[in-house]
XYZ file of C-alpha atoms in Angstrom:
693
model
C -3.848 35.215 122.475
C -7.175 37.400 121.950
C -9.485 38.534 124.848
C -12.147 36.301 123.520
C -10.180 33.180 123.634
C -8.762 34.744 127.032
C -12.006 34.315 128.725
C -12.225 30.564 126.963
C -9.994 29.504 128.809
C -10.209 31.181 131.908
C -12.152 28.100 133.669
C -15.455 30.082 133.218
C -18.275 28.526 130.817
C -15.662 25.669 129.764
C -18.256 23.588 128.018
C -19.285 26.868 126.020
C -18.472 27.281 122.123
C -16.877 30.459 120.870
C -15.439 31.296 117.994
C -11.606 29.492 117.210
C -9.404 32.300 118.078
C -5.529 30.770 117.413
C -3.286 31.036 120.432
C -0.599 33.085 119.643
C 1.896 30.701 118.903
C -0.560 28.475 117.515
C -0.307 27.262 113.836
C 2.686 29.565 113.316
C 6.410 29.040 112.513
C 8.740 28.888 114.985
C 10.547 32.048 113.237
C 7.171 33.611 113.617
C 6.614 32.829 116.941
C 10.162 33.991 117.597
C 9.518 37.422 116.358
C 6.362 38.129 117.844
C 7.700 37.217 121.357
C 10.712 39.248 120.180
C 8.516 41.884 119.450
C 6.039 41.911 122.534
C 8.877 41.417 125.063
C 10.885 44.667 123.268
C 7.792 46.565 123.419
C 6.919 46.824 119.397
C 3.612 45.677 119.491
C 0.734 47.112 121.373
C -0.967 43.801 122.185
C -3.017 43.409 125.470
C -3.196 39.299 124.561
C -1.049 38.986 127.800
C -1.423 40.863 131.196
C 1.992 41.581 131.222
C 3.779 44.037 132.749
C 7.736 45.154 131.644
C 10.001 43.789 133.824
C 12.970 45.382 132.545
C 13.661 46.764 136.731
C 13.360 44.003 138.228
C 17.003 43.005 138.706
C 17.400 40.556 136.655
C 20.002 40.751 133.837
C 18.471 41.440 130.803
C 19.046 37.992 128.785
C 17.824 35.965 131.297
C 14.534 38.165 131.790
C 14.214 37.805 127.747
C 14.613 34.108 128.285
C 12.123 34.072 131.051
C 10.018 36.356 129.045
C 9.816 33.462 126.378
C 9.747 30.379 128.367
C 6.487 32.243 130.509
C 4.878 33.141 127.198
C 5.000 29.547 126.026
C 3.573 28.136 129.223
C 0.779 30.448 128.609
C 0.488 29.440 125.128
C 0.703 25.694 126.494
C -2.427 26.370 129.088
C -4.523 27.974 126.491
C -4.635 25.254 124.333
C -8.257 24.185 123.141
C -9.497 20.927 121.927
C -9.133 21.336 117.808
C -12.768 20.114 117.719
C -14.982 21.314 120.469
C -12.579 24.454 121.852
C -12.538 23.080 125.344
C -9.821 23.583 127.585
C -7.325 20.926 127.805
C -4.183 21.894 130.275
C -5.103 23.057 133.620
C -1.789 22.245 135.136
C 1.810 21.054 133.839
C 3.593 18.608 135.689
C 6.204 17.094 134.039
C 6.026 14.127 136.433
C 2.662 13.260 134.885
C 3.562 13.418 131.346
C 6.179 11.289 131.993
C 3.970 8.503 133.444
C 1.813 8.771 130.345
C 4.620 8.389 128.186
C 5.564 4.944 129.661
C 2.204 3.462 129.034
C 2.552 1.318 125.578
C -1.049 2.501 124.894
C -0.205 6.595 125.149
C -1.579 8.772 122.339
C 0.915 11.218 120.767
C 3.267 12.427 123.617
C 2.575 16.204 123.031
C -0.907 15.468 122.433
C -3.775 15.877 125.084
C -7.131 14.105 124.866
C -10.334 15.626 125.150
C -13.304 14.389 126.688
C -14.770 14.384 123.303
C -12.462 12.001 122.443
C -10.303 14.421 120.111
C -6.303 14.402 121.170
C -5.085 17.911 120.148
C -1.310 18.784 120.518
C -0.307 21.287 122.475
C 2.623 22.623 120.452
C 0.541 23.489 117.271
C -2.544 22.962 118.649
C -4.156 20.881 115.518
C -5.362 17.265 115.525
C -1.872 15.434 117.136
C -0.256 12.839 114.703
C 1.944 9.754 115.728
C 4.207 7.881 113.301
C 6.055 10.239 111.423
C 9.861 9.044 111.748
C 10.995 12.608 111.844
C 9.060 13.309 115.006
C 10.111 9.882 117.423
C 12.695 10.274 119.984
C 13.983 6.690 121.574
C 16.499 6.199 123.834
C 17.257 3.597 126.498
C 14.179 1.903 125.829
C 11.734 4.816 125.834
C 10.172 5.737 122.462
C 8.649 9.388 122.576
C 6.316 9.643 119.459
C 5.355 13.348 119.304
C 3.201 15.317 116.840
C 5.665 18.175 115.147
C 8.862 20.614 115.874
C 6.420 22.882 118.430
C 5.689 19.337 120.353
C 9.615 19.104 120.313
C 9.666 21.870 122.346
C 7.061 20.947 124.540
C 8.964 17.477 125.593
C 12.305 19.203 125.812
C 10.146 21.340 128.662
C 8.645 18.526 130.110
C 12.245 16.137 130.316
C 14.043 19.462 131.919
C 11.297 20.374 134.580
C 11.911 16.569 135.219
C 15.543 17.394 135.754
C 15.189 20.424 137.752
C 12.566 18.409 140.091
C 15.496 15.959 140.769
C 18.295 18.389 141.156
C 16.597 20.320 143.758
C 15.536 17.469 145.681
C 19.054 16.283 145.951
C 19.904 19.387 146.817
C 17.511 19.287 149.713
C 18.242 15.923 151.014
C 22.141 16.935 150.588
C 21.257 19.979 152.895
C 19.380 17.751 155.219
C 22.006 15.221 155.344
C 24.848 17.656 156.105
C 22.869 19.331 158.631
C 22.889 16.148 161.113
C 26.694 16.447 160.557
C 27.082 19.573 162.272
C 29.049 18.663 165.429
C 31.763 16.589 163.056
C 32.082 20.081 160.933
C 32.648 21.826 164.325
C 35.653 19.699 165.422
C 36.857 20.468 161.805
C 36.557 24.038 161.938
C 38.550 23.681 165.753
C 41.740 22.507 164.194
C 41.062 18.589 164.153
C 40.516 18.719 160.152
C 44.499 19.537 159.579
C 45.438 16.289 161.153
C 43.374 14.084 159.057
C 41.274 12.831 161.409
C 38.598 13.204 159.217
C 39.744 13.170 156.328
C 37.899 10.303 154.603
C 41.070 8.305 152.988
C 41.981 11.764 150.890
C 44.437 13.107 153.545
C 42.495 16.460 153.745
C 39.083 18.303 154.022
C 35.806 16.668 155.038
C 33.775 14.845 152.855
C 29.935 14.958 153.675
C 28.654 12.292 151.273
C 24.691 11.719 150.949
C 23.060 8.488 151.713
C 23.112 6.780 148.288
C 19.741 6.569 146.359
C 18.235 6.026 142.777
C 16.520 8.097 140.842
C 13.869 6.705 137.806
C 11.728 8.675 135.303
C 9.280 9.358 137.989
C 10.950 9.723 140.980
C 9.067 11.302 143.615
C 10.854 13.109 146.663
C 10.191 11.238 150.212
C 8.027 13.234 152.685
C 11.369 14.299 154.066
C 12.646 16.026 151.495
C 9.536 17.932 150.355
C 8.970 19.135 153.758
C 12.759 20.444 153.733
C 12.865 21.570 150.102
C 9.666 23.653 150.178
C 8.806 22.954 146.343
C 8.182 26.435 144.291
C 10.393 28.169 146.784
C 13.858 29.325 146.140
C 16.674 27.172 146.575
C 20.355 28.208 146.946
C 22.337 26.058 144.604
C 25.451 23.944 145.261
C 26.934 21.919 142.318
C 28.868 18.991 143.335
C 30.013 15.931 141.572
C 27.499 13.242 142.830
C 28.069 9.887 140.517
C 25.315 7.189 140.770
C 22.908 9.045 142.686
C 21.736 11.105 139.605
C 23.897 9.572 136.628
C 21.105 7.154 135.552
C 18.300 10.381 135.108
C 20.896 12.576 134.154
C 22.109 10.515 131.389
C 18.555 9.750 130.380
C 17.610 13.378 130.142
C 20.761 13.999 127.971
C 19.677 11.116 125.976
C 16.653 12.233 124.956
C 17.380 16.315 124.458
C 20.333 14.749 121.983
C 17.551 13.335 120.076
C 15.343 16.412 120.001
C 18.224 18.595 118.588
C 19.676 19.068 115.466
C 22.323 16.729 114.480
C 25.478 18.037 114.098
C 25.979 18.395 110.528
C 22.252 19.655 110.489
C 24.013 23.607 110.873
C 21.223 25.036 108.688
C 18.186 23.439 110.439
C 15.693 25.260 111.957
C 15.543 25.311 115.886
C 12.807 26.934 118.105
C 14.574 30.170 120.065
C 12.368 28.096 123.116
C 14.737 25.553 122.888
C 18.175 27.566 124.354
C 15.839 29.677 126.807
C 14.847 26.398 128.355
C 18.063 24.972 128.484
C 19.435 28.094 129.532
C 17.426 28.214 132.415
C 17.203 24.914 133.346
C 19.737 23.384 136.007
C 20.848 20.851 133.569
C 23.178 23.503 132.168
C 25.033 23.774 135.254
C 25.245 19.959 136.262
C 26.959 19.679 132.909
C 29.381 22.465 133.649
C 29.964 20.333 136.989
C 30.627 17.347 134.800
C 33.024 19.401 132.598
C 35.239 21.002 135.373
C 35.811 17.355 136.538
C 39.814 16.893 136.961
C 40.158 13.039 136.737
C 40.320 11.105 134.344
C 39.939 7.982 136.187
C 36.458 9.251 137.341
C 34.940 10.107 133.805
C 36.212 6.444 132.867
C 34.210 4.971 135.425
C 31.127 6.491 134.366
C 32.086 6.340 130.586
C 27.877 6.640 129.374
C 27.251 9.751 131.077
C 30.179 11.569 130.061
C 29.594 10.287 126.254
C 25.933 11.285 126.540
C 27.561 14.938 128.304
C 29.704 15.156 125.419
C 27.246 14.662 122.258
C 25.174 17.090 124.249
C 27.636 19.856 124.531
C 28.693 19.279 120.790
C 25.069 19.145 119.333
C 24.316 22.604 121.036
C 28.137 23.680 120.137
C 27.625 22.666 116.194
C 24.797 24.998 115.508
C 24.525 28.852 115.182
C 21.249 29.308 116.971
C 22.332 27.088 120.438
C 26.114 27.877 120.171
C 25.844 30.557 122.810
C 25.025 28.031 125.254
C 28.574 26.456 125.093
C 30.520 29.374 124.141
C 29.212 32.272 126.176
C 30.242 32.706 129.861
C 27.236 31.684 132.104
C 25.087 33.842 134.387
C 25.870 32.450 137.742
C 22.716 30.974 139.513
C 22.580 31.443 143.094
C 18.811 30.489 143.941
C 16.390 28.672 141.442
C 12.753 27.455 142.537
C 13.360 25.307 139.269
C 12.081 25.617 135.506
C 8.632 24.034 136.232
C 7.755 26.839 138.632
C 9.909 29.483 136.583
C 7.212 28.525 133.779
C 4.298 28.512 135.205
C 4.685 31.241 138.179
C 0.982 33.201 137.615
C 2.115 35.979 139.604
C 5.150 37.066 137.751
C 3.192 36.419 134.441
C 0.437 38.712 135.537
C 3.094 41.195 136.554
C 2.344 40.736 140.418
C 5.955 39.749 141.418
C 9.263 39.525 139.697
C 11.649 37.031 138.171
C 14.039 37.087 141.144
C 11.052 35.647 143.196
C 11.995 32.468 141.210
C 15.323 32.924 139.973
C 18.309 34.816 141.606
C 21.635 35.088 138.944
C 24.430 37.055 139.410
C 24.865 40.031 137.589
C 27.969 40.542 135.192
C 29.470 42.917 137.347
C 29.013 40.276 140.371
C 31.331 37.941 138.351
C 30.132 35.216 135.795
C 30.308 31.555 135.411
C 33.021 29.943 133.179
C 31.709 28.914 129.516
C 31.355 25.381 128.982
C 34.357 25.422 126.785
C 35.938 26.875 129.388
C 35.326 23.948 132.017
C 36.139 21.614 129.484
C 39.820 23.219 129.263
C 41.510 20.882 132.014
C 40.257 17.808 131.326
C 41.509 18.691 127.506
C 44.626 19.134 128.507
C 45.041 16.180 130.776
C 43.419 14.004 127.505
C 46.436 15.653 125.220
C 49.112 15.009 127.872
C 47.829 11.209 127.940
C 47.432 11.130 124.574
C 50.702 12.274 123.382
C 52.839 10.046 125.380
C 55.301 7.157 123.866
C 53.564 4.507 125.501
C 49.984 5.625 126.245
C 48.838 2.017 126.205
C 49.313 1.511 129.588
C 46.540 3.791 130.460
C 44.191 0.986 129.179
C 41.570 1.276 126.169
C 38.809 2.688 127.899
C 40.878 5.577 129.367
C 42.279 6.405 125.712
C 38.958 6.386 124.749
C 37.880 9.055 126.962
C 40.654 10.935 126.689
C 40.373 11.132 122.496
C 36.312 12.205 122.754
C 37.775 15.075 124.752
C 40.215 16.292 122.843
C 38.006 15.535 119.452
C 35.093 17.804 121.635
C 37.609 20.462 122.213
C 39.105 20.661 118.870
C 35.620 20.663 117.237
C 34.563 23.212 119.251
C 37.349 25.332 119.434
C 40.025 24.446 117.053
C 43.386 23.637 118.114
C 44.526 26.292 120.809
C 48.463 25.909 121.281
C 49.321 28.819 123.409
C 52.253 30.798 121.925
C 52.149 33.808 124.253
C 54.911 34.505 126.659
C 54.202 33.301 130.467
C 54.162 36.738 132.446
C 53.105 35.948 136.160
C 53.813 33.057 138.409
C 50.322 31.594 138.508
C 50.775 31.061 134.785
C 54.176 29.392 134.984
C 52.542 27.223 138.015
C 50.097 26.087 135.735
C 51.984 25.374 132.740
C 54.605 23.905 134.502
C 53.533 22.194 137.569
C 54.322 18.663 135.909
C 57.271 17.881 133.711
C 56.287 14.635 132.484
C 58.045 12.173 129.498
C 55.519 9.659 129.679
C 57.464 6.194 129.137
C 56.899 2.422 129.443
C 55.080 1.872 132.785
C 52.981 -1.269 134.248
C 50.383 1.072 135.710
C 47.051 1.999 133.884
C 46.783 3.873 137.332
C 50.418 5.531 137.199
C 49.464 7.052 133.751
C 46.234 8.407 134.366
C 47.158 10.024 137.650
C 50.110 11.924 136.016
C 47.893 13.593 133.253
C 45.402 14.532 135.878
C 47.817 16.298 137.894
C 48.682 18.495 134.748
C 45.607 20.378 136.036
C 44.485 19.042 139.624
C 47.758 20.306 141.527
C 47.145 23.391 143.416
C 49.464 26.592 142.723
C 52.964 25.844 144.980
C 53.036 21.819 143.946
C 55.722 20.762 141.062
C 56.088 17.074 140.224
C 58.604 15.346 138.103
C 58.276 11.838 136.804
C 61.106 9.700 136.041
C 61.120 9.277 132.327
C 62.242 5.676 132.467
C 60.787 4.646 135.757
C 57.187 6.286 135.939
C 56.434 4.701 139.272
C 59.399 7.192 140.722
C 58.724 10.765 141.084
C 59.985 14.295 143.031
C 57.935 16.563 144.257
C 58.672 20.198 145.254
C 56.204 21.965 147.415
C 56.562 25.869 148.180
C 55.811 27.047 151.559
C 52.369 28.446 152.113
C 51.940 32.334 152.662
C 50.837 32.949 156.670
C 52.851 30.118 157.415
C 56.885 29.869 158.977
C 57.160 27.906 155.810
C 56.401 31.136 153.740
C 58.641 31.055 150.659
C 60.485 28.054 151.058
C 60.961 25.147 149.004
C 60.926 21.762 150.277
C 61.360 18.671 148.298
C 60.338 15.194 148.271
C 60.492 11.647 146.872
C 58.058 9.473 146.169
C 58.452 5.467 145.401
C 55.284 3.789 144.105
C 55.719 0.054 144.770
C 54.908 -3.134 143.037
C 51.274 -2.974 145.033
C 50.280 0.402 144.152
C 47.568 1.695 144.001
C 46.444 -0.938 146.559
C 49.407 0.075 148.977
C 49.805 3.906 149.366
C 53.560 4.882 147.826
C 56.770 5.620 150.351
C 57.385 9.433 150.516
C 60.550 10.617 151.824
C 61.483 14.721 153.143
C 64.739 15.891 151.768
C 64.920 19.682 152.885
C 66.567 18.579 156.007
C 70.188 20.586 156.064
C 71.952 17.131 155.369
C 70.210 15.176 157.723
C 70.136 17.640 160.692
C 67.030 19.599 160.586
C 63.307 18.173 161.191
C 60.676 20.756 159.869
C 57.641 19.801 161.805
C 56.613 16.902 164.265
C 55.608 14.940 161.293
C 58.737 15.646 159.108
C 62.211 14.010 160.375
C 65.500 14.930 159.994
C 66.033 11.411 158.860
C 63.436 11.883 156.034
C 60.667 10.382 157.550
C 57.026 11.959 157.046
C 54.543 11.127 159.335
C 50.993 11.044 158.015
C 48.239 8.220 158.299
C 47.410 8.579 154.590
C 50.854 6.926 153.559
C 50.447 4.715 156.493
C 53.273 6.253 158.270
C 50.915 7.508 161.307
C 48.072 5.851 163.202
C 44.682 7.084 162.423
C 40.943 5.495 161.844
C 39.868 4.016 158.581
C 38.690 7.185 157.129
C 42.229 8.582 157.186
C 43.843 5.734 155.783
C 44.802 4.842 152.166
C 41.900 4.174 150.352
C 43.085 2.633 147.017
C 39.788 3.819 145.119
C 40.282 7.483 145.899
C 43.272 8.223 147.128
C 46.130 9.583 144.728
C 49.872 10.801 144.842
C 48.036 14.131 144.142
C 46.298 14.286 147.640
C 49.019 13.134 149.627
C 50.801 16.190 148.234
C 48.028 18.338 149.300
C 47.959 16.935 152.509
C 51.554 17.713 153.040
C 50.698 21.143 152.156
C 47.852 21.976 153.707
C 48.067 19.613 157.059
C 51.883 19.775 157.563
C 53.244 23.033 156.098
C 50.443 25.112 157.880
C 50.523 27.987 160.352
C 50.789 26.161 163.642
C 53.055 23.148 163.048
C 53.486 22.793 166.985
C 50.076 21.489 167.027
C 50.934 18.722 164.880
C 52.478 17.037 168.074
C 50.102 14.683 170.164
C 47.886 16.558 172.557
C 48.844 20.207 171.083
C 45.681 20.174 169.156
C 44.393 24.088 169.359
C 47.665 24.979 171.438
C 48.024 28.516 170.124
C 44.495 29.405 171.226
C 45.809 28.200 175.098
C 47.160 30.779 177.193
C 49.634 28.502 178.370
C 50.786 27.006 174.960
C 50.793 30.064 172.730
C 54.117 31.386 173.253
C 55.494 28.001 172.802
C 53.708 27.683 169.513
C 55.276 31.135 168.473
C 58.386 30.499 169.496
C 58.430 27.081 167.508
C 57.666 29.262 164.663
C 60.415 31.838 164.816
C 62.632 28.489 164.950
C 61.213 27.291 161.784
C 61.289 30.814 159.777
C 64.991 30.490 160.588
C 65.244 26.926 158.789
C 62.714 27.969 156.198
C 65.218 31.097 155.587
C 68.411 29.010 155.828
C 67.604 25.479 154.443
C 64.494 26.006 152.065
C 65.445 28.910 150.446
C 69.061 30.303 150.938
C 70.867 26.894 150.026
C 68.902 26.889 146.825
C 70.856 29.404 146.063
C 74.118 29.469 147.085
C 74.941 25.508 146.808
C 75.681 24.124 143.545
C 73.866 20.754 143.469
C 71.438 22.618 144.232
C 70.985 25.609 142.373
C 71.706 23.768 139.248
C 69.732 20.360 139.724
C 66.734 18.921 138.716
C 64.588 21.974 140.001
C 67.276 24.470 138.187
C 64.264 26.031 136.020
C 61.519 26.000 138.436
C 64.132 27.441 140.787
C 65.080 30.471 138.727
C 61.994 31.219 137.531
C 60.485 31.175 140.842
C 62.727 33.310 142.149
C 62.575 35.596 138.847
C 58.825 36.097 139.641
C 58.725 35.928 143.281
C 62.267 36.993 144.381
C 61.026 40.363 145.722
C 58.202 39.076 147.914
C 60.856 36.766 149.267
C 63.144 38.906 150.301
C 60.418 41.486 151.906
C 59.065 38.500 153.680
C 62.393 37.980 155.255
C 63.185 41.777 155.865
C 59.733 41.426 157.691
C 60.580 38.177 159.940
C 64.183 40.060 160.824
C 62.394 43.166 162.328
C 60.071 40.687 164.227
C 62.904 38.599 165.413
C 66.230 40.412 165.420
C 67.973 37.728 167.642
C 66.471 34.820 166.074
C 64.567 32.013 167.513
C 65.278 29.536 170.214
C 64.299 26.144 169.869
C 62.521 25.396 173.847
C 64.514 22.014 173.675
C 68.240 23.072 174.219
C 68.757 25.819 171.727
C 69.632 25.713 168.186
C 72.879 24.133 167.994
C 72.624 23.937 164.162
C 72.176 27.349 163.710
C 74.534 29.111 166.362
C 73.570 32.136 167.330
C 70.355 32.181 164.777
C 69.981 32.872 161.306
C 69.039 36.455 161.001
C 72.328 37.376 162.726
C 75.252 37.874 160.631
C 76.114 35.215 157.978
C 78.663 34.959 155.131
C 80.292 38.324 154.811
C 80.695 40.433 157.767
C 77.552 42.731 158.075
C 75.531 40.526 156.028
C 72.205 39.381 157.052
C 69.969 36.595 155.641
C 67.813 38.936 154.114
C 70.696 40.392 152.041
C 72.274 37.247 151.161
C 68.916 36.744 149.778
C 68.881 39.954 147.858
C 72.038 39.550 146.494
C 71.558 35.980 144.998
C 68.563 36.518 143.784
C 69.539 39.440 141.600
C 72.385 37.235 140.568
C 69.466 35.134 138.997
C 67.278 37.795 137.369
C 70.810 39.185 135.620
C 71.241 35.946 134.254
C 67.502 35.586 132.762
C 68.486 39.113 131.335
């Protein structure tokens, strides 16, 4: 923008006439505008048209800084728009919500046009007379028709809808924070040890699920006064993206649908795209929301929200198919920590005049601090589930809708990255866990729920949990849970049977504990020697409605995670009624520690050594997992056994009557004369490792 034109758009002498000096970006091709912006950002053009100060030392990553510069220069252009007839300044402020209100009026002018007092309508994109009626420049989605002037007008439409999305997202997060602030007392209970008992588990068996009150957004939603007061618009807000379903699905789907209309179609890979489109999407919070949607590990949840997810898949496909936009899908993303929203980023006058830094409106992590995964990487788990489901011999049991979701996920992933079958050898225990956590031979089944749950478990099971699904009866499963670190169960292998009755999922499955020393050992107040598992989630322990089985939310995976995190945990003595927080009580802490010593003995004998020395266990159903586990982790298991041995050389003694089943304690001599459990473990593990070689 020339100095003379700058004066004309400063607000002084607004009605005076001056020569028509074109605004940078107006009447230029997209390529010309991109070249000009690039040159100015990199300092190759000595031009005082913008009162801009170099921000290379702002601390913002160069790629993000470049995107901010692009968008802010574009905003300068829009704010500098003058009437094509009388040179009157047309745009003083940019508020996305006001523009969307205009679009909803049936008699509105061109969507990218701004009407002057003289009656002329000027396109804020190209600066010429705003045109209407060209089918090439009409975007229509879910009843709202947007008729804009030109390709530059399309960029402005995208700017408006992305700003509107960011406003909605930030208001939602502000409301969520406000609601969560009122739950501090409940959080305090959880932090003091009550959450592990499932008392605050909301039917999923673990954790504290704080949900915001449901409310619907429309295209011109305004935040409540409480939201605005809590959010303080225009200021940085810490970002926390979660799955929020119906609260934002409607507007998110509309935003995605409108952007899809503005983006080149899949086969239009040679169609020119204004680089500003990519910069705006990169700075917007929409990219982060899309990533969170793709990270969803539940095909069932996707099936419940098909319109939103199908729009998400198409949006990602359009970006990934175009060479000028595919970086938004294929490259790792800079992790946004705080943002004031795209509208504030674009219109921050202080930054544009060199009176501030980009970090005052957007904070992102540097490369050294860690990048967020690419959108393709976020889709990996859903694709894995989809391949398992589609590869089943009788996948029709999943239902037509779920199969359609799986097909779309697999098609999108394959088209973006090809059919990526892993051929590299597994070299770590984590890789083994990820690849082998579920062995599922899909077979005729009577329940859609079971088929989809099985496919979801291929990616949703945490480290240390393995599941086997019966190839003839998918309602019968076996599970193996490896004892978590820093617990008296560390390194042990604990087996469970799971049977889903005829009323599943309306009633929970039955679960039995099998690692009982042939019916002689109870490993926990919630794990009986008889095999009974006490857990409110499966109806075998009393609890409030929020802790019990909820057909729409509770899953087999949630049961296994509950057992791993709430039963096989650091202080199992506290699972006894009235013993909560006992390890912090001076009178009860010694009993907690003594109980842990006893359980360590049990873990080494019945949950570790027996798996290696009893043939029916060693060569049974879990043979492959067992051998690979000790191949990868055997050294660590032995080191842990020796550590426990040093800490308690005499072996633990139960407070109630001693350890009749274990005689003088497991850390004493067992088996061959002079051998300790650690010695026996080391010897048996060496045998397994020698077998593998």
